[in-house]
């Protein structure tokens, strides 16, 4: 005798329901596992980002910038004087910048045209129009006391062994301008054995002359 068609259909229903339940359960478990993983993944990337930000903001502590005193301590002494250099050294600066100008007879002085104009009271004064003996006779008056204008040799003798870097800021001016200036500066650096001297110049012509004459002295523009 044949069984009713309706009974055969009822045999498959529990299996279908079990399969459907198992699929939903598996989906829920996967979803829960995914949700459980979200916090640690989120915090991992958050900490990584914070670490990168810290490196970006504080990385310079491992390689701190060079603190350079422009003309020495020009706040407590007249710029580019032995007093200014001495005070800067006492403050334990890493670097001292020296302005380099040339007298009419070829002597290099630690002097800027601007400072010469303050000393002489003449707004048109140029270092290159003065002879070395005239520059040496000038008195620099400042609250820290009287000073004389030093030559580059005198300045290097005082500071080069006490700082990490010496920057020689070469000033180009009349009447000789760049003519022979590279050789004069390099000769002085070599004579004073300034291994930590770096020459800084705005003149492309002067930079090229220095590079041609020496590969041992650093030069920047």
PDB file of C-alpha atoms in Angstrom:
ATOM      1  CA  UNK A   1       0.000   0.000   0.000  1.00  0.00           C
ATOM      2  CA  UNK A   2       1.297   3.433  -0.908  1.00  0.00           C
ATOM      3  CA  UNK A   3       1.882   5.931   1.850  1.00  0.00           C
ATOM      4  CA  UNK A   4       0.133   9.267   1.637  1.00  0.00           C
ATOM      5  CA  UNK A   5       2.079  11.939  -0.182  1.00  0.00           C
ATOM      6  CA  UNK A   6       1.737  14.350   2.746  1.00  0.00           C
ATOM      7  CA  UNK A   7       3.736  12.080   5.095  1.00  0.00           C
ATOM      8  CA  UNK A   8       6.725  11.900   2.791  1.00  0.00           C
ATOM      9  CA  UNK A   9       6.873  15.687   2.789  1.00  0.00           C
ATOM     10  CA  UNK A  10       6.815  15.799   6.546  1.00  0.00           C
ATOM     11  CA  UNK A  11       9.962  13.606   6.738  1.00  0.00           C
ATOM     12  CA  UNK A  12      12.150  16.381   5.160  1.00  0.00           C
ATOM     13  CA  UNK A  13      10.970  19.317   7.268  1.00  0.00           C
ATOM     14  CA  UNK A  14      13.040  18.685  10.471  1.00  0.00           C
ATOM     15  CA  UNK A  15      16.242  18.319   8.438  1.00  0.00           C
ATOM     16  CA  UNK A  16      15.603  21.597   6.655  1.00  0.00           C
ATOM     17  CA  UNK A  17      14.907  23.376   9.945  1.00  0.00           C
ATOM     18  CA  UNK A  18      18.083  21.954  11.530  1.00  0.00           C
ATOM     19  CA  UNK A  19      20.184  23.058   8.580  1.00  0.00           C
ATOM     20  CA  UNK A  20      18.709  26.541   8.696  1.00  0.00           C
ATOM     21  CA  UNK A  21      19.333  26.785  12.451  1.00  0.00           C
ATOM     22  CA  UNK A  22      22.949  25.612  12.013  1.00  0.00           C
ATOM     23  CA  UNK A  23      23.560  28.224   9.320  1.00  0.00           C
ATOM     24  CA  UNK A  24      22.198  31.010  11.513  1.00  0.00           C
ATOM     25  CA  UNK A  25      24.226  29.798  14.485  1.00  0.00           C
ATOM     26  CA  UNK A  26      27.409  29.725  12.418  1.00  0.00           C
ATOM     27  CA  UNK A  27      26.719  33.237  11.150  1.00  0.00           C
ATOM     28  CA  UNK A  28      26.139  34.494  14.710  1.00  0.00           C
ATOM     29  CA  UNK A  29      29.357  32.875  15.951  1.00  0.00           C
ATOM     30  CA  UNK A  30      31.364  34.403  13.100  1.00  0.00           C
ATOM     31  CA  UNK A  31      29.791  37.783  13.801  1.00  0.00           C
ATOM     32  CA  UNK A  32      30.610  37.525  17.523  1.00  0.00           C
ATOM     33  CA  UNK A  33      34.195  36.542  16.730  1.00  0.00           C
ATOM     34  CA  UNK A  34      34.512  39.511  14.386  1.00  0.00           C
ATOM     35  CA  UNK A  35      33.084  41.885  17.010  1.00  0.00           C
ATOM     36  CA  UNK A  36      35.431  40.419  19.642  1.00  0.00           C
ATOM     37  CA  UNK A  37      38.423  41.142  17.399  1.00  0.00           C
ATOM     38  CA  UNK A  38      37.473  44.754  16.719  1.00  0.00           C
ATOM     39  CA  UNK A  39      38.658  46.310  20.040  1.00  0.00           C
ATOM     40  CA  UNK A  40      42.217  44.859  20.013  1.00  0.00           C
ATOM     41  CA  UNK A  41      42.629  45.701  16.313  1.00  0.00           C
ATOM     42  CA  UNK A  42      41.346  49.220  16.918  1.00  0.00           C
ATOM     43  CA  UNK A  43      43.648  49.781  19.893  1.00  0.00           C
ATOM     44  CA  UNK A  44      46.597  48.329  17.977  1.00  0.00           C
ATOM     45  CA  UNK A  45      46.232  50.896  15.207  1.00  0.00           C
ATOM     46  CA  UNK A  46      45.480  53.631  17.736  1.00  0.00           C
ATOM     47  CA  UNK A  47      48.681  52.902  19.663  1.00  0.00           C
ATOM     48  CA  UNK A  48      50.630  52.676  16.418  1.00  0.00           C
ATOM     49  CA  UNK A  49      49.354  56.068  15.355  1.00  0.00           C
ATOM     50  CA  UNK A  50      50.189  57.584  18.750  1.00  0.00           C
ATOM     51  CA  UNK A  51      53.693  56.119  18.518  1.00  0.00           C
ATOM     52  CA  UNK A  52      54.189  57.614  15.061  1.00  0.00           C
ATOM     53  CA  UNK A  53      52.943  60.989  16.292  1.00  0.00           C
ATOM     54  CA  UNK A  54      55.329  60.816  19.237  1.00  0.00           C
ATOM     55  CA  UNK A  55      58.244  60.036  16.932  1.00  0.00           C
ATOM     56  CA  UNK A  56      57.294  62.904  14.670  1.00  0.00           C
ATOM     57  CA  UNK A  57      57.021  65.392  17.526  1.00  0.00           C
ATOM     58  CA  UNK A  58      59.826  64.155  19.765  1.00  0.00           C
ATOM     59  CA  UNK A  59      62.183  62.406  17.353  1.00  0.00           C
ATOM     60  CA  UNK A  60      64.385  65.495  17.279  1.00  0.00           C
ATOM     61  CA  UNK A  61      65.450  64.688  20.849  1.00  0.00           C
ATOM     62  CA  UNK A  62      67.621  61.880  19.475  1.00  0.00           C
ATOM     63  CA  UNK A  63      69.125  64.278  16.946  1.00  0.00           C
ATOM     64  CA  UNK A  64      68.730  67.772  18.452  1.00  0.00           C
ATOM     65  CA  UNK A  65      69.140  70.873  16.260  1.00  0.00           C
ATOM     66  CA  UNK A  66      72.382  72.815  16.308  1.00  0.00           C
ATOM     67  CA  UNK A  67      72.039  75.955  18.429  1.00  0.00           C
ATOM     68  CA  UNK A  68      74.151  78.607  16.739  1.00  0.00           C
ATOM     69  CA  UNK A  69      74.979  82.012  18.247  1.00  0.00           C
ATOM     70  CA  UNK A  70      74.846  84.631  15.494  1.00  0.00           C
ATOM     71  CA  UNK A  71      77.899  86.823  16.007  1.00  0.00           C
ATOM     72  CA  UNK A  72      78.284  85.345  19.475  1.00  0.00           C
ATOM     73  CA  UNK A  73      75.990  86.577  22.238  1.00  0.00           C
ATOM     74  CA  UNK A  74      74.818  89.754  20.514  1.00  0.00           C
ATOM     75  CA  UNK A  75      72.318  90.477  23.300  1.00  0.00           C
ATOM     76  CA  UNK A  76      74.856  90.981  26.064  1.00  0.00           C
ATOM     77  CA  UNK A  77      77.738  92.234  23.931  1.00  0.00           C
ATOM     78  CA  UNK A  78      78.352  93.931  20.604  1.00  0.00           C
ATOM     79  CA  UNK A  79      78.127  91.363  17.754  1.00  0.00           C
ATOM     80  CA  UNK A  80      81.326  89.755  16.473  1.00  0.00           C
ATOM     81  CA  UNK A  81      83.504  90.951  19.327  1.00  0.00           C
ATOM     82  CA  UNK A  82      85.637  88.797  21.582  1.00  0.00           C
ATOM     83  CA  UNK A  83      83.266  89.644  24.439  1.00  0.00           C
ATOM     84  CA  UNK A  84      80.287  88.356  22.453  1.00  0.00           C
ATOM     85  CA  UNK A  85      82.120  85.128  21.629  1.00  0.00           C
ATOM     86  CA  UNK A  86      83.285  84.601  25.219  1.00  0.00           C
ATOM     87  CA  UNK A  87      79.790  85.057  26.648  1.00  0.00           C
ATOM     88  CA  UNK A  88      78.387  82.627  24.064  1.00  0.00           C
ATOM     89  CA  UNK A  89      81.026  80.043  24.945  1.00  0.00           C
ATOM     90  CA  UNK A  90      80.188  80.453  28.617  1.00  0.00           C
ATOM     91  CA  UNK A  91      76.575  79.630  27.698  1.00  0.00           C
ATOM     92  CA  UNK A  92      77.846  76.382  26.119  1.00  0.00           C
ATOM     93  CA  UNK A  93      76.419  76.984  22.645  1.00  0.00           C
ATOM     94  CA  UNK A  94      76.969  74.296  19.998  1.00  0.00           C
ATOM     95  CA  UNK A  95      77.899  76.679  17.232  1.00  0.00           C
ATOM     96  CA  UNK A  96      79.016  80.257  16.624  1.00  0.00           C
ATOM     97  CA  UNK A  97      78.478  82.178  13.401  1.00  0.00           C
ATOM     98  CA  UNK A  98      81.113  84.739  12.420  1.00  0.00           C
ATOM     99  CA  UNK A  99      80.590  87.430   9.801  1.00  0.00           C
ATOM    100  CA  UNK A 100      83.628  87.589   7.512  1.00  0.00           C
ATOM    101  CA  UNK A 101      84.504  90.831   5.730  1.00  0.00           C
ATOM    102  CA  UNK A 102      87.734  91.875   4.025  1.00  0.00           C
ATOM    103  CA  UNK A 103      89.572  95.153   4.499  1.00  0.00           C
ATOM    104  CA  UNK A 104      90.975  97.116   1.561  1.00  0.00           C
ATOM    105  CA  UNK A 105      94.419  95.586   2.172  1.00  0.00           C
ATOM    106  CA  UNK A 106      93.125  91.997   2.280  1.00  0.00           C
ATOM    107  CA  UNK A 107      92.804  91.265   6.016  1.00  0.00           C
ATOM    108  CA  UNK A 108      89.737  89.285   7.103  1.00  0.00           C
ATOM    109  CA  UNK A 109      87.783  90.758  10.006  1.00  0.00           C
ATOM    110  CA  UNK A 110      84.875  89.472  12.064  1.00  0.00           C
ATOM    111  CA  UNK A 111      82.648  92.327  11.041  1.00  0.00           C
ATOM    112  CA  UNK A 112      79.468  93.142   9.149  1.00  0.00           C
ATOM    113  CA  UNK A 113      78.955  96.354   7.152  1.00  0.00           C
ATOM    114  CA  UNK A 114      75.844  97.013   9.238  1.00  0.00           C
ATOM    115  CA  UNK A 115      77.819  96.837  12.485  1.00  0.00           C
ATOM    116  CA  UNK A 116      80.599  99.022  11.065  1.00  0.00           C
ATOM    117  CA  UNK A 117      77.985 101.650  10.247  1.00  0.00           C
ATOM    118  CA  UNK A 118      76.791 101.559  13.858  1.00  0.00           C
ATOM    119  CA  UNK A 119      80.341 101.927  15.140  1.00  0.00           C
ATOM    120  CA  UNK A 120      81.383 104.698  12.772  1.00  0.00           C
ATOM    121  CA  UNK A 121      78.068 106.544  12.765  1.00  0.00           C
ATOM    122  CA  UNK A 122      78.212 106.585   8.958  1.00  0.00           C
ATOM    123  CA  UNK A 123      75.352 104.780   7.220  1.00  0.00           C
ATOM    124  CA  UNK A 124      77.397 104.305   4.026  1.00  0.00           C
ATOM    125  CA  UNK A 125      80.518 102.750   5.585  1.00  0.00           C
ATOM    126  CA  UNK A 126      81.825  99.559   3.964  1.00  0.00           C
ATOM    127  CA  UNK A 127      84.496  97.311   5.483  1.00  0.00           C
ATOM    128  CA  UNK A 128      86.252  97.077   2.122  1.00  0.00           C
ATOM    129  CA  UNK A 129      86.893 100.827   2.123  1.00  0.00           C
ATOM    130  CA  UNK A 130      88.934 100.687   5.358  1.00  0.00           C
ATOM    131  CA  UNK A 131      92.500  99.545   5.820  1.00  0.00           C
ATOM    132  CA  UNK A 132      93.194  96.935   8.496  1.00  0.00           C
ATOM    133  CA  UNK A 133      94.995  99.388  10.793  1.00  0.00           C
ATOM    134  CA  UNK A 134      91.987 101.727  10.634  1.00  0.00           C
ATOM    135  CA  UNK A 135      89.594  98.943  11.598  1.00  0.00           C
ATOM    136  CA  UNK A 136      91.822  97.847  14.476  1.00  0.00           C
ATOM    137  CA  UNK A 137      91.796 101.373  15.881  1.00  0.00           C
ATOM    138  CA  UNK A 138      88.010 101.558  16.039  1.00  0.00           C
ATOM    139  CA  UNK A 139      86.537 101.239  19.524  1.00  0.00           C
ATOM    140  CA  UNK A 140      83.313  99.327  20.003  1.00  0.00           C
ATOM    141  CA  UNK A 141      81.282 100.802  22.843  1.00  0.00           C
ATOM    142  CA  UNK A 142      78.743  98.618  24.570  1.00  0.00           C
ATOM    143  CA  UNK A 143      77.264  98.256  28.036  1.00  0.00           C
ATOM    144  CA  UNK A 144      79.501  95.222  28.555  1.00  0.00           C
ATOM    145  CA  UNK A 145      82.576  97.395  28.034  1.00  0.00           C
ATOM    146  CA  UNK A 146      84.849  98.535  25.251  1.00  0.00           C
ATOM    147  CA  UNK A 147      86.035  96.066  22.647  1.00  0.00           C
ATOM    148  CA  UNK A 148      88.119  95.960  19.528  1.00  0.00           C
ATOM    149  CA  UNK A 149      87.145  94.469  16.189  1.00  0.00           C
ATOM    150  CA  UNK A 150      88.857  91.063  15.962  1.00  0.00           C
ATOM    151  CA  UNK A 151      90.404  89.503  12.903  1.00  0.00           C
ATOM    152  CA  UNK A 152      89.089  86.124  11.777  1.00  0.00           C
ATOM    153  CA  UNK A 153      92.298  84.526  13.017  1.00  0.00           C
ATOM    154  CA  UNK A 154      91.756  85.948  16.511  1.00  0.00           C
ATOM    155  CA  UNK A 155      88.127  84.811  16.533  1.00  0.00           C
ATOM    156  CA  UNK A 156      88.942  81.255  15.405  1.00  0.00           C
ATOM    157  CA  UNK A 157      91.757  80.997  17.917  1.00  0.00           C
ATOM    158  CA  UNK A 158      89.242  81.692  20.686  1.00  0.00           C
ATOM    159  CA  UNK A 159      86.249  79.608  19.639  1.00  0.00           C
ATOM    160  CA  UNK A 160      87.038  76.826  17.153  1.00  0.00           C
ATOM    161  CA  UNK A 161      88.171  74.262  19.731  1.00  0.00           C
ATOM    162  CA  UNK A 162      85.199  74.912  22.029  1.00  0.00           C
ATOM    163  CA  UNK A 163      82.204  74.424  19.721  1.00  0.00           C
ATOM    164  CA  UNK A 164      80.918  71.690  17.421  1.00  0.00           C
ATOM    165  CA  UNK A 165      80.568  74.005  14.446  1.00  0.00           C
ATOM    166  CA  UNK A 166      81.936  77.356  13.292  1.00  0.00           C
ATOM    167  CA  UNK A 167      80.022  79.052  10.484  1.00  0.00           C
ATOM    168  CA  UNK A 168      81.957  81.644   8.509  1.00  0.00           C
ATOM    169  CA  UNK A 169      79.380  83.879   6.842  1.00  0.00           C
ATOM    170  CA  UNK A 170      81.352  85.357   3.940  1.00  0.00           C
ATOM    171  CA  UNK A 171      80.300  88.909   3.067  1.00  0.00           C
ATOM    172  CA  UNK A 172      80.974  90.098  -0.471  1.00  0.00           C
ATOM    173  CA  UNK A 173      81.431  93.846  -0.845  1.00  0.00           C
ATOM    174  CA  UNK A 174      83.252  96.647  -2.642  1.00  0.00           C
ATOM    175  CA  UNK A 175      85.773  97.292  -3.948  1.00  0.00           C
ATOM    176  CA  UNK A 176      87.140  93.749  -4.514  1.00  0.00           C
ATOM    177  CA  UNK A 177      83.899  91.772  -4.170  1.00  0.00           C
ATOM    178  CA  UNK A 178      84.583  88.029  -4.846  1.00  0.00           C
ATOM    179  CA  UNK A 179      88.050  88.551  -6.320  1.00  0.00           C
ATOM    180  CA  UNK A 180      90.492  86.386  -4.337  1.00  0.00           C
ATOM    181  CA  UNK A 181      88.085  86.125  -1.391  1.00  0.00           C
ATOM    182  CA  UNK A 182      87.744  82.329  -1.584  1.00  0.00           C
ATOM    183  CA  UNK A 183      91.511  81.907  -1.415  1.00  0.00           C
ATOM    184  CA  UNK A 184      91.819  84.354   1.508  1.00  0.00           C
ATOM    185  CA  UNK A 185      89.160  82.544   3.543  1.00  0.00           C
ATOM    186  CA  UNK A 186      90.485  79.052   2.801  1.00  0.00           C
ATOM    187  CA  UNK A 187      94.047  80.129   3.636  1.00  0.00           C
ATOM    188  CA  UNK A 188      92.891  81.407   7.021  1.00  0.00           C
ATOM    189  CA  UNK A 189      90.883  78.239   7.753  1.00  0.00           C
ATOM    190  CA  UNK A 190      93.891  76.091   6.867  1.00  0.00           C
ATOM    191  CA  UNK A 191      96.297  78.245   8.879  1.00  0.00           C
ATOM    192  CA  UNK A 192      94.084  78.063  11.979  1.00  0.00           C
ATOM    193  CA  UNK A 193      93.443  74.322  11.397  1.00  0.00           C
ATOM    194  CA  UNK A 194      89.718  74.831  11.797  1.00  0.00           C
ATOM    195  CA  UNK A 195      88.383  71.338  11.048  1.00  0.00           C
ATOM    196  CA  UNK A 196      84.858  72.271  12.114  1.00  0.00           C
ATOM    197  CA  UNK A 197      84.576  75.383   9.943  1.00  0.00           C
ATOM    198  CA  UNK A 198      81.745  75.654   7.446  1.00  0.00           C
ATOM    199  CA  UNK A 199      81.734  78.505   4.933  1.00  0.00           C
ATOM    200  CA  UNK A 200      78.387  80.113   4.215  1.00  0.00           C
ATOM    201  CA  UNK A 201      77.975  82.405   1.218  1.00  0.00           C
ATOM    202  CA  UNK A 202      75.091  83.956  -0.714  1.00  0.00           C
ATOM    203  CA  UNK A 203      77.266  84.499  -3.772  1.00  0.00           C
ATOM    204  CA  UNK A 204      77.131  81.620  -6.281  1.00  0.00           C
ATOM    205  CA  UNK A 205      80.429  82.786  -7.749  1.00  0.00           C
ATOM    206  CA  UNK A 206      82.158  82.643  -4.363  1.00  0.00           C
ATOM    207  CA  UNK A 207      80.740  79.185  -3.642  1.00  0.00           C
ATOM    208  CA  UNK A 208      82.044  77.896  -6.973  1.00  0.00           C
ATOM    209  CA  UNK A 209      85.490  79.380  -6.280  1.00  0.00           C
ATOM    210  CA  UNK A 210      85.656  77.700  -2.863  1.00  0.00           C
ATOM    211  CA  UNK A 211      84.620  74.320  -4.286  1.00  0.00           C
ATOM    212  CA  UNK A 212      87.252  74.598  -7.021  1.00  0.00           C
ATOM    213  CA  UNK A 213      90.019  75.439  -4.551  1.00  0.00           C
ATOM    214  CA  UNK A 214      89.213  72.919  -1.806  1.00  0.00           C
ATOM    215  CA  UNK A 215      87.271  69.715  -1.282  1.00  0.00           C
ATOM    216  CA  UNK A 216      88.114  69.542   2.425  1.00  0.00           C
ATOM    217  CA  UNK A 217      86.154  72.558   3.662  1.00  0.00           C
ATOM    218  CA  UNK A 218      82.359  72.402   3.731  1.00  0.00           C
ATOM    219  CA  UNK A 219      80.539  75.208   1.952  1.00  0.00           C
ATOM    220  CA  UNK A 220      76.840  76.077   1.849  1.00  0.00           C
ATOM    221  CA  UNK A 221      74.746  78.657   0.106  1.00  0.00           C
TER     222      UNK A 221
END
